[in-house]
Amino acid sequence: MRVLGIETSCDETGVAVYDTEHGLLSHQLYSQIALHAEYGGVVPELASRDHIRKILPLIKAAVADADMTLAELDGIAYTSGPGLIGALMVGASVGRSLACALNVPALGVHHMEGHLLAPMLDDNKPELPFVALLVSGGHTMLVEVQALGSYRILGESLDDAAGEAFDKTAKMLGLPYPGGPELARLAEQGEEGIYRFPRPMVDRPGLDFSFSGLKTFTLTTWQKSDQTDQDQANIARAFQDAVVDTLFIKCKRALKETGINNLVIAGGVGANQLLRQKLATLDATVSFPRLEFCTDNGAMIAYAGAIRLEAGQTEEPIIQPQPRWSLEDLPAVE
Ligand code: KG4
Ligand code: ZN
């Protein structure tokens, strides 16, 4: 079954074709970073309009790249939530309409399920059951995955998501948007041990996270410092160390509490090199998606949609994006 996947939940237009027999056939991505940079963050209305501009050319390119025609598609999957409502509307409207024109089934995919299943795009697929650490700009969660489509949230962020904390802290330190990767780059120049920041909520039982206090702690430290370039790098390093340590401690605890020995990392912060290095030291099998599939992309949506469409899942032919949507409300695949 060949499925076209469309991702438009935020500031990336992603389109891909996934074949349930032969794997990923093609994927195309357009990032709106340059568009939003001058505003220091994503401007939702600009995001929607840009998705409209890019989506059809990207669909044509992805289908051509897969050496096929639109008529050879067997289904269409698009992100229907969570995300920015206007941006979601673009992918949902185009996906549904195209499916209607081609007379193939279409399915709305949960964006976080897409992230969570991104390591499945690899030749070495992680084995079930696994614990997933989902660390994106909008969510931080630990999820127990016993079977595809059956998700139990073990813990999540009570305030800022890890990516959001990276982005906001970067902005406070005067770094350009998007802050996460910039802050990570700067942290490499920081000296170890100059500052030590708190690891939030690690001394309490449970698997929830909270990064907003750490963000404030970083701001206060920055304001009290001489604000030299080296101070900036040292503070970035201390912040990154604290976030990575906290995620590491909670992952270790989640594996122990569930008795599961497979850990899957997904979401934009999964591209963070320090996090990847640190989690790789766990006494468990740890899987990371390819770097390009950590951040938003169409391939993960094509995959998540393909397994559900192949399992015969259907939906009413209506366009109904869900800006807020819990992973636990999804139906099991089998
Ligand atoms: O998954 P994603 O592309 O979009 C959402 O669904 O939110 O994640 C984007 C987030 C942003 O907050 C970005 O700053 C963060 O991932 N990010 C990073 C790195 N690369 C992306 N954070 C830390 N280190 C990185 N290398
Ligand atoms: Zn995402």
mmCIF file of C-alpha atoms and ligand atoms in Angstrom:
data_model
loop_
_atom_site.group_PDB
_atom_site.id
_atom_site.type_symbol
_atom_site.label_atom_id
_atom_site.label_comp_id
_atom_site.label_asym_id
_atom_site.label_seq_id
_atom_site.Cartn_x
_atom_site.Cartn_y
_atom_site.Cartn_z
ATOM 1 C CA MET A 1 0.000 0.000 0.000
ATOM 2 C CA ARG A 2 1.426 3.381 -1.006
ATOM 3 C CA VAL A 3 0.444 6.253 1.238
ATOM 4 C CA LEU A 4 1.056 9.971 0.839
ATOM 5 C CA GLY A 5 1.791 11.666 4.181
ATOM 6 C CA ILE A 6 1.255 15.388 4.750
ATOM 7 C CA GLU A 7 2.549 17.331 7.761
ATOM 8 C CA THR A 8 1.493 20.963 8.317
ATOM 9 C CA SER A 9 0.965 21.273 12.090
ATOM 10 C CA CYS A 10 3.424 24.095 12.723
ATOM 11 C CA ASP A 11 6.252 25.685 10.740
ATOM 12 C CA GLU A 12 7.360 22.859 8.466
ATOM 13 C CA THR A 13 5.603 21.624 5.343
ATOM 14 C CA GLY A 14 6.499 17.937 5.009
ATOM 15 C CA VAL A 15 5.291 15.486 2.353
ATOM 16 C CA ALA A 16 6.354 11.865 1.858
ATOM 17 C CA VAL A 17 5.349 8.605 0.202
ATOM 18 C CA TYR A 18 5.576 5.436 2.295
ATOM 19 C CA ASP A 19 5.124 1.973 0.805
ATOM 20 C CA THR A 20 4.135 -0.703 3.352
ATOM 21 C CA GLU A 21 6.161 -3.256 1.344
ATOM 22 C CA HIS A 22 9.202 -1.239 0.294
ATOM 23 C CA GLY A 23 9.478 1.429 2.988
ATOM 24 C CA LEU A 24 9.961 5.140 2.456
ATOM 25 C CA LEU A 25 9.942 6.021 -1.253
ATOM 26 C CA SER A 26 10.440 9.785 -1.024
ATOM 27 C CA HIS A 27 10.173 12.752 1.282
ATOM 28 C CA GLN A 28 10.167 16.505 0.832
ATOM 29 C CA LEU A 29 10.478 19.178 3.478
ATOM 30 C CA TYR A 30 10.185 22.926 3.459
ATOM 31 C CA SER A 31 11.072 24.785 6.647
ATOM 32 C CA GLN A 32 9.565 28.205 7.365
ATOM 33 C CA ILE A 33 12.419 29.227 9.695
ATOM 34 C CA ALA A 34 13.465 32.200 7.548
ATOM 35 C CA LEU A 35 9.872 33.432 7.392
ATOM 36 C CA HIS A 36 9.408 33.532 11.178
ATOM 37 C CA ALA A 37 12.961 34.484 12.190
ATOM 38 C CA GLU A 38 12.406 38.242 12.158
ATOM 39 C CA TYR A 39 9.489 37.834 14.625
ATOM 40 C CA GLY A 40 11.494 35.617 17.011
ATOM 41 C CA GLY A 41 8.902 32.826 16.894
ATOM 42 C CA VAL A 42 6.183 31.195 14.800
ATOM 43 C CA VAL A 43 3.461 33.587 13.580
ATOM 44 C CA PRO A 44 0.449 31.271 13.074
ATOM 45 C CA GLU A 45 -1.234 33.215 10.257
ATOM 46 C CA LEU A 46 2.006 33.455 8.271
ATOM 47 C CA ALA A 47 2.540 29.737 8.831
ATOM 48 C CA SER A 48 -0.892 28.848 7.373
ATOM 49 C CA ARG A 49 -0.377 31.034 4.318
ATOM 50 C CA ASP A 50 3.039 29.595 3.632
ATOM 51 C CA HIS A 51 1.749 26.018 3.894
ATOM 52 C CA ILE A 52 -0.815 26.959 1.213
ATOM 53 C CA ARG A 53 1.981 28.192 -1.054
ATOM 54 C CA LYS A 54 4.211 25.151 -0.616
ATOM 55 C CA ILE A 55 1.968 22.153 -0.245
ATOM 56 C CA LEU A 56 0.995 21.400 -3.857
ATOM 57 C CA PRO A 57 4.529 21.777 -5.305
ATOM 58 C CA LEU A 58 5.837 19.527 -2.510
ATOM 59 C CA ILE A 59 3.194 16.872 -3.171
ATOM 60 C CA LYS A 60 4.078 16.892 -6.887
ATOM 61 C CA ALA A 61 7.793 16.628 -6.057
ATOM 62 C CA ALA A 62 7.325 13.790 -3.538
ATOM 63 C CA VAL A 63 5.201 11.761 -5.961
ATOM 64 C CA ALA A 64 7.618 12.351 -8.857
ATOM 65 C CA ASP A 65 10.555 11.453 -6.629
ATOM 66 C CA ALA A 66 8.861 8.160 -5.766
ATOM 67 C CA ASP A 67 8.713 7.479 -9.519
ATOM 68 C CA MET A 68 4.977 7.265 -9.604
ATOM 69 C CA THR A 69 1.833 9.245 -10.402
ATOM 70 C CA LEU A 70 -0.882 10.505 -8.058
ATOM 71 C CA ALA A 71 -3.241 7.878 -9.459
ATOM 72 C CA GLU A 72 -0.988 5.145 -8.047
ATOM 73 C CA LEU A 73 -1.511 6.264 -4.443
ATOM 74 C CA ASP A 74 -3.581 3.916 -2.263
ATOM 75 C CA GLY A 75 -4.276 6.326 0.579
ATOM 76 C CA ILE A 76 -3.549 9.705 2.102
ATOM 77 C CA ALA A 77 -2.553 10.539 5.679
ATOM 78 C CA TYR A 78 -2.367 14.054 7.046
ATOM 79 C CA THR A 79 -1.648 15.499 10.487
ATOM 80 C CA SER A 80 -4.982 16.393 12.050
ATOM 81 C CA GLY A 81 -3.625 17.493 15.450
ATOM 82 C CA PRO A 82 -2.311 18.639 17.821
ATOM 83 C CA GLY A 83 -0.986 21.858 16.316
ATOM 84 C CA LEU A 84 -1.896 25.310 15.034
ATOM 85 C CA ILE A 85 -5.486 25.248 13.787
ATOM 86 C CA GLY A 86 -4.918 27.268 10.600
ATOM 87 C CA ALA A 87 -1.832 25.266 9.676
ATOM 88 C CA LEU A 88 -3.634 21.971 10.341
ATOM 89 C CA MET A 89 -6.563 23.105 8.171
ATOM 90 C CA VAL A 90 -4.287 23.387 5.134
ATOM 91 C CA GLY A 91 -2.987 19.805 5.312
ATOM 92 C CA ALA A 92 -6.403 18.419 6.236
ATOM 93 C CA SER A 93 -8.226 20.211 3.411
ATOM 94 C CA VAL A 94 -5.680 19.286 0.762
ATOM 95 C CA GLY A 95 -5.336 15.690 2.015
ATOM 96 C CA ARG A 96 -9.096 15.060 2.195
ATOM 97 C CA SER A 97 -9.831 16.748 -1.149
ATOM 98 C CA LEU A 98 -7.074 14.881 -2.956
ATOM 99 C CA ALA A 99 -8.271 11.572 -1.485
ATOM 100 C CA CYS A 100 -11.794 12.379 -2.641
ATOM 101 C CA ALA A 101 -10.575 13.194 -6.165
ATOM 102 C CA LEU A 102 -8.469 10.030 -6.355
ATOM 103 C CA ASN A 103 -11.161 7.911 -4.685
ATOM 104 C CA VAL A 104 -8.774 6.539 -2.037
ATOM 105 C CA PRO A 105 -9.179 6.512 1.760
ATOM 106 C CA ALA A 106 -7.753 9.334 3.881
ATOM 107 C CA LEU A 107 -6.918 9.391 7.574
ATOM 108 C CA GLY A 108 -6.087 12.118 10.080
ATOM 109 C CA VAL A 109 -2.903 11.255 12.009
ATOM 110 C CA HIS A 110 -1.910 12.293 15.542
ATOM 111 C CA HIS A 111 1.255 14.377 15.221
ATOM 112 C CA MET A 112 2.815 12.879 18.369
ATOM 113 C CA GLU A 113 2.104 9.336 17.186
ATOM 114 C CA GLY A 114 4.000 10.316 14.051
ATOM 115 C CA HIS A 115 6.996 11.406 16.137
ATOM 116 C CA LEU A 116 6.759 8.344 18.346
ATOM 117 C CA LEU A 117 6.816 5.986 15.365
ATOM 118 C CA ALA A 118 9.577 7.839 13.459
ATOM 119 C CA PRO A 119 12.252 5.301 14.592
ATOM 120 C CA MET A 120 10.161 2.693 12.699
ATOM 121 C CA LEU A 121 11.354 4.306 9.458
ATOM 122 C CA ASP A 122 14.766 2.853 10.180
ATOM 123 C CA ASP A 123 15.857 -0.521 8.804
ATOM 124 C CA ASN A 124 16.528 -1.560 12.414
ATOM 125 C CA LYS A 125 13.070 -1.080 13.852
ATOM 126 C CA PRO A 126 12.767 -0.917 17.662
ATOM 127 C CA GLU A 127 11.099 -3.941 19.219
ATOM 128 C CA LEU A 128 7.814 -3.759 21.097
ATOM 129 C CA PRO A 129 7.095 -3.123 23.907
ATOM 130 C CA PHE A 130 9.060 0.079 24.364
ATOM 131 C CA VAL A 131 9.074 3.255 26.383
ATOM 132 C CA ALA A 132 9.120 6.412 24.263
ATOM 133 C CA LEU A 133 10.577 9.714 25.342
ATOM 134 C CA LEU A 134 8.773 12.319 23.255
ATOM 135 C CA VAL A 135 10.596 15.621 23.403
ATOM 136 C CA SER A 136 9.329 18.229 20.974
ATOM 137 C CA GLY A 137 8.615 21.947 20.997
ATOM 138 C CA GLY A 138 5.068 21.444 22.255
ATOM 139 C CA HIS A 139 5.292 18.236 24.318
ATOM 140 C CA THR A 140 7.500 16.333 26.732
ATOM 141 C CA MET A 141 6.173 12.889 27.578
ATOM 142 C CA LEU A 142 7.153 9.403 28.574
ATOM 143 C CA VAL A 143 4.838 6.881 26.932
ATOM 144 C CA GLU A 144 4.545 3.131 27.408
ATOM 145 C CA VAL A 145 3.911 1.445 24.059
ATOM 146 C CA GLN A 146 2.775 -2.173 24.429
ATOM 147 C CA ALA A 147 1.437 -2.372 20.862
ATOM 148 C CA LEU A 148 1.199 -0.001 17.915
ATOM 149 C CA GLY A 149 -1.579 2.441 18.671
ATOM 150 C CA SER A 150 -1.883 1.567 22.387
ATOM 151 C CA TYR A 151 -0.316 4.367 24.341
ATOM 152 C CA ARG A 152 -0.155 4.924 28.111
ATOM 153 C CA ILE A 153 1.250 8.275 29.194
ATOM 154 C CA LEU A 154 3.585 7.617 32.128
ATOM 155 C CA GLY A 155 4.486 11.234 32.729
ATOM 156 C CA GLU A 156 4.480 14.606 30.998
ATOM 157 C CA SER A 157 5.475 18.189 31.415
ATOM 158 C CA LEU A 158 3.360 20.181 33.846
ATOM 159 C CA ASP A 159 4.397 23.440 32.195
ATOM 160 C CA ASP A 160 6.917 24.156 29.402
ATOM 161 C CA ALA A 161 7.922 21.339 27.072
ATOM 162 C CA ALA A 162 11.677 20.650 26.852
ATOM 163 C CA GLY A 163 11.923 22.203 23.361
ATOM 164 C CA GLU A 164 9.916 25.216 24.477
ATOM 165 C CA ALA A 165 12.264 25.679 27.456
ATOM 166 C CA PHE A 166 15.261 25.468 25.072
ATOM 167 C CA ASP A 167 13.666 28.048 22.757
ATOM 168 C CA LYS A 168 12.606 30.484 25.496
ATOM 169 C CA THR A 169 15.952 30.235 27.301
ATOM 170 C CA ALA A 170 17.795 30.841 24.040
ATOM 171 C CA LYS A 171 15.698 33.944 23.450
ATOM 172 C CA MET A 172 16.502 35.222 26.976
ATOM 173 C CA LEU A 173 20.189 34.761 26.218
ATOM 174 C CA GLY A 174 19.761 36.832 23.064
ATOM 175 C CA LEU A 175 20.086 33.950 20.577
ATOM 176 C CA PRO A 176 18.180 33.977 17.266
ATOM 177 C CA TYR A 177 15.116 31.838 16.526
ATOM 178 C CA PRO A 178 14.880 28.840 16.479
ATOM 179 C CA GLY A 179 16.718 28.835 19.763
ATOM 180 C CA GLY A 180 17.055 25.130 20.637
ATOM 181 C CA PRO A 181 19.795 24.169 18.153
ATOM 182 C CA GLU A 182 21.507 27.577 18.633
ATOM 183 C CA LEU A 183 21.662 27.101 22.383
ATOM 184 C CA ALA A 184 23.005 23.566 21.936
ATOM 185 C CA ARG A 185 25.756 24.884 19.638
ATOM 186 C CA LEU A 186 26.698 27.622 22.111
ATOM 187 C CA ALA A 187 26.749 25.160 25.027
ATOM 188 C CA GLU A 188 29.642 23.325 23.334
ATOM 189 C CA GLN A 189 31.822 26.361 24.028
ATOM 190 C CA GLY A 190 30.776 26.544 27.700
ATOM 191 C CA GLU A 191 33.095 25.445 30.480
ATOM 192 C CA GLU A 192 32.029 22.570 32.655
ATOM 193 C CA GLY A 193 31.286 23.164 36.338
ATOM 194 C CA ILE A 194 31.172 26.963 36.327
ATOM 195 C CA TYR A 195 27.450 26.860 37.090
ATOM 196 C CA ARG A 196 25.269 24.057 38.374
ATOM 197 C CA PHE A 197 21.554 24.384 37.710
ATOM 198 C CA PRO A 198 18.776 22.398 39.468
ATOM 199 C CA ARG A 199 17.397 19.165 37.974
ATOM 200 C CA PRO A 200 13.650 19.863 38.384
ATOM 201 C CA MET A 201 11.419 17.243 40.059
ATOM 202 C CA VAL A 202 14.015 14.467 40.172
ATOM 203 C CA ASP A 203 13.857 14.134 43.947
ATOM 204 C CA ARG A 204 10.084 13.519 43.831
ATOM 205 C CA PRO A 205 8.579 10.188 42.805
ATOM 206 C CA GLY A 206 6.778 10.018 39.467
ATOM 207 C CA LEU A 207 7.609 10.702 35.860
ATOM 208 C CA ASP A 208 6.281 14.210 35.281
ATOM 209 C CA PHE A 209 8.506 17.089 34.216
ATOM 210 C CA SER A 210 8.621 20.816 34.864
ATOM 211 C CA PHE A 211 11.057 23.080 33.041
ATOM 212 C CA SER A 212 9.649 26.518 33.671
ATOM 213 C CA GLY A 213 11.496 27.045 37.006
ATOM 214 C CA LEU A 214 14.773 26.090 35.354
ATOM 215 C CA LYS A 215 14.130 28.701 32.678
ATOM 216 C CA THR A 216 13.634 31.396 35.356
ATOM 217 C CA PHE A 217 16.750 30.187 37.207
ATOM 218 C CA THR A 218 18.711 30.595 33.976
ATOM 219 C CA LEU A 219 17.374 34.109 33.425
ATOM 220 C CA THR A 220 18.308 35.190 36.966
ATOM 221 C CA THR A 221 21.798 33.724 36.590
ATOM 222 C CA TRP A 222 22.248 35.528 33.250
ATOM 223 C CA GLN A 223 21.051 38.850 34.698
ATOM 224 C CA LYS A 224 23.447 38.542 37.658
ATOM 225 C CA SER A 225 26.417 37.667 35.439
ATOM 226 C CA ASP A 226 28.688 40.107 33.570
ATOM 227 C CA GLN A 227 26.994 38.907 30.362
ATOM 228 C CA THR A 228 30.261 38.251 28.528
ATOM 229 C CA ASP A 229 30.324 35.790 25.606
ATOM 230 C CA GLN A 230 31.931 33.214 27.894
ATOM 231 C CA ASP A 231 29.218 33.740 30.562
ATOM 232 C CA GLN A 232 26.619 33.193 27.875
ATOM 233 C CA ALA A 233 28.257 29.922 26.767
ATOM 234 C CA ASN A 234 28.754 28.725 30.362
ATOM 235 C CA ILE A 235 25.110 29.385 31.186
ATOM 236 C CA ALA A 236 23.929 27.667 27.992
ATOM 237 C CA ARG A 237 26.031 24.667 28.964
ATOM 238 C CA ALA A 238 24.666 24.553 32.521
ATOM 239 C CA PHE A 239 21.099 24.798 31.184
ATOM 240 C CA GLN A 240 21.585 22.042 28.612
ATOM 241 C CA ASP A 241 23.297 19.798 31.186
ATOM 242 C CA ALA A 242 20.356 20.253 33.572
ATOM 243 C CA VAL A 243 17.698 19.446 30.939
ATOM 244 C CA VAL A 244 19.591 16.436 29.590
ATOM 245 C CA ASP A 245 20.296 15.092 33.091
ATOM 246 C CA THR A 246 16.655 15.464 34.072
ATOM 247 C CA LEU A 247 15.452 13.632 30.955
ATOM 248 C CA PHE A 248 18.063 10.916 31.551
ATOM 249 C CA ILE A 249 16.999 10.367 35.178
ATOM 250 C CA LYS A 250 13.302 10.152 34.226
ATOM 251 C CA CYS A 251 13.968 7.744 31.335
ATOM 252 C CA LYS A 252 15.959 5.483 33.637
ATOM 253 C CA ARG A 253 13.137 5.565 36.170
ATOM 254 C CA ALA A 254 10.489 4.839 33.490
ATOM 255 C CA LEU A 255 12.416 1.770 32.276
ATOM 256 C CA LYS A 256 12.764 0.515 35.850
ATOM 257 C CA GLU A 257 9.108 1.098 36.726
ATOM 258 C CA THR A 258 7.746 -0.591 33.590
ATOM 259 C CA GLY A 259 10.329 -3.386 33.478
ATOM 260 C CA ILE A 260 10.783 -2.583 29.764
ATOM 261 C CA ASN A 261 14.296 -2.551 28.341
ATOM 262 C CA ASN A 262 13.718 -0.686 25.071
ATOM 263 C CA LEU A 263 13.761 3.078 24.892
ATOM 264 C CA VAL A 264 12.781 5.115 21.851
ATOM 265 C CA ILE A 265 13.575 8.818 21.585
ATOM 266 C CA ALA A 266 11.519 11.066 19.334
ATOM 267 C CA GLY A 267 10.728 14.711 18.659
ATOM 268 C CA GLY A 268 12.868 17.747 17.836
ATOM 269 C CA VAL A 269 14.940 17.736 21.041
ATOM 270 C CA GLY A 270 15.881 14.156 20.114
ATOM 271 C CA ALA A 271 18.292 15.835 17.666
ATOM 272 C CA ASN A 272 20.286 17.149 20.638
ATOM 273 C CA GLN A 273 23.726 15.513 20.544
ATOM 274 C CA LEU A 274 24.335 15.592 24.299
ATOM 275 C CA LEU A 275 20.953 13.964 24.941
ATOM 276 C CA ARG A 276 21.727 11.254 22.376
ATOM 277 C CA GLN A 277 25.163 10.583 23.886
ATOM 278 C CA LYS A 278 23.887 10.486 27.450
ATOM 279 C CA LEU A 279 20.881 8.231 26.757
ATOM 280 C CA ALA A 280 23.086 5.853 24.788
ATOM 281 C CA THR A 281 24.881 5.065 28.084
ATOM 282 C CA LEU A 282 21.690 3.579 29.595
ATOM 283 C CA ASP A 283 21.719 -0.136 30.245
ATOM 284 C CA ALA A 284 18.955 -0.637 27.647
ATOM 285 C CA THR A 285 18.411 -0.774 23.892
ATOM 286 C CA VAL A 286 18.034 2.851 22.860
ATOM 287 C CA SER A 287 16.686 3.847 19.413
ATOM 288 C CA PHE A 288 16.839 7.295 17.889
ATOM 289 C CA PRO A 289 15.241 8.345 14.621
ATOM 290 C CA ARG A 290 17.570 9.682 11.916
ATOM 291 C CA LEU A 291 18.294 13.358 12.668
ATOM 292 C CA GLU A 292 16.065 14.559 9.814
ATOM 293 C CA PHE A 293 13.137 12.554 11.231
ATOM 294 C CA CYS A 294 13.505 13.923 14.792
ATOM 295 C CA THR A 295 12.037 17.293 13.837
ATOM 296 C CA ASP A 296 8.734 17.642 11.989
ATOM 297 C CA ASN A 297 8.526 15.782 8.672
ATOM 298 C CA GLY A 298 6.060 14.108 6.331
ATOM 299 C CA ALA A 299 7.672 10.646 6.493
ATOM 300 C CA MET A 300 6.532 9.985 10.064
ATOM 301 C CA ILE A 301 2.959 10.965 9.163
ATOM 302 C CA ALA A 302 3.002 8.765 6.047
ATOM 303 C CA TYR A 303 4.215 5.822 8.193
ATOM 304 C CA ALA A 304 1.686 6.288 11.027
ATOM 305 C CA GLY A 305 -1.121 6.711 8.476
ATOM 306 C CA ALA A 306 0.001 3.724 6.401
ATOM 307 C CA ILE A 307 -0.101 1.234 9.291
ATOM 308 C CA ARG A 308 -3.557 2.434 10.298
ATOM 309 C CA LEU A 309 -4.936 2.472 6.745
ATOM 310 C CA GLU A 310 -3.472 -0.976 6.138
ATOM 311 C CA ALA A 311 -5.202 -2.218 9.287
ATOM 312 C CA GLY A 312 -8.451 -1.079 7.650
ATOM 313 C CA GLN A 313 -9.049 1.976 9.807
ATOM 314 C CA THR A 314 -11.479 4.392 8.189
ATOM 315 C CA GLU A 315 -12.897 7.820 8.946
ATOM 316 C CA GLU A 316 -15.915 9.889 7.977
ATOM 317 C CA PRO A 317 -15.015 12.110 4.995
ATOM 318 C CA ILE A 318 -15.022 15.316 7.012
ATOM 319 C CA ILE A 319 -12.307 17.909 7.578
ATOM 320 C CA GLN A 320 -11.922 18.214 11.330
ATOM 321 C CA PRO A 321 -8.482 19.100 12.672
ATOM 322 C CA GLN A 322 -7.986 18.671 16.423
ATOM 323 C CA PRO A 323 -5.637 21.348 17.820
ATOM 324 C CA ARG A 324 -5.779 19.571 21.217
ATOM 325 C CA TRP A 325 -5.750 15.783 21.239
ATOM 326 C CA SER A 326 -4.463 13.154 23.729
ATOM 327 C CA LEU A 327 -2.403 10.201 22.512
ATOM 328 C CA GLU A 328 -4.410 8.001 24.886
ATOM 329 C CA ASP A 329 -7.612 8.663 22.893
ATOM 330 C CA LEU A 330 -6.282 6.874 19.787
ATOM 331 C CA PRO A 331 -7.727 3.507 18.757
ATOM 332 C CA ALA A 332 -5.334 0.530 18.783
ATOM 333 C CA VAL A 333 -4.032 -0.473 15.364
ATOM 334 C CA GLU A 334 -4.794 -4.182 15.662
HETATM 335 O O1 KG4 B 1 9.308 18.034 17.005
HETATM 336 P P1 KG4 B 1 9.587 19.402 16.564
HETATM 337 O O2 KG4 B 1 10.226 19.620 15.233
HETATM 338 O O3 KG4 B 1 8.292 20.270 16.542
HETATM 339 C C1 KG4 B 1 7.242 20.121 17.431
HETATM 340 O O4 KG4 B 1 6.404 19.205 17.204
HETATM 341 O O5 KG4 B 1 7.227 20.872 18.406
HETATM 342 O O6 KG4 B 1 10.483 20.044 17.708
HETATM 343 C C2 KG4 B 1 10.984 21.339 17.631
HETATM 344 C C3 KG4 B 1 11.711 21.633 18.915
HETATM 345 C C4 KG4 B 1 12.066 23.104 19.048
HETATM 346 O O7 KG4 B 1 11.702 23.532 20.336
HETATM 347 C C5 KG4 B 1 13.575 23.098 18.831
HETATM 348 O O8 KG4 B 1 14.229 24.154 19.497
HETATM 349 C C6 KG4 B 1 13.959 21.766 19.419
HETATM 350 O O9 KG4 B 1 12.954 20.900 18.986
HETATM 351 N N1 KG4 B 1 15.282 21.317 18.940
HETATM 352 C C7 KG4 B 1 16.366 21.192 19.732
HETATM 353 C C8 KG4 B 1 17.429 20.775 18.889
HETATM 354 N N2 KG4 B 1 16.955 20.667 17.613
HETATM 355 C C9 KG4 B 1 15.638 21.005 17.669
HETATM 356 N N3 KG4 B 1 16.525 21.383 21.044
HETATM 357 C C10 KG4 B 1 17.744 21.153 21.559
HETATM 358 N N4 KG4 B 1 18.817 20.763 20.830
HETATM 359 C C11 KG4 B 1 18.705 20.565 19.504
HETATM 360 N N5 KG4 B 1 19.759 20.172 18.791
HETATM 361 ZN ZN ZN B 2 6.587 17.883 16.069
#
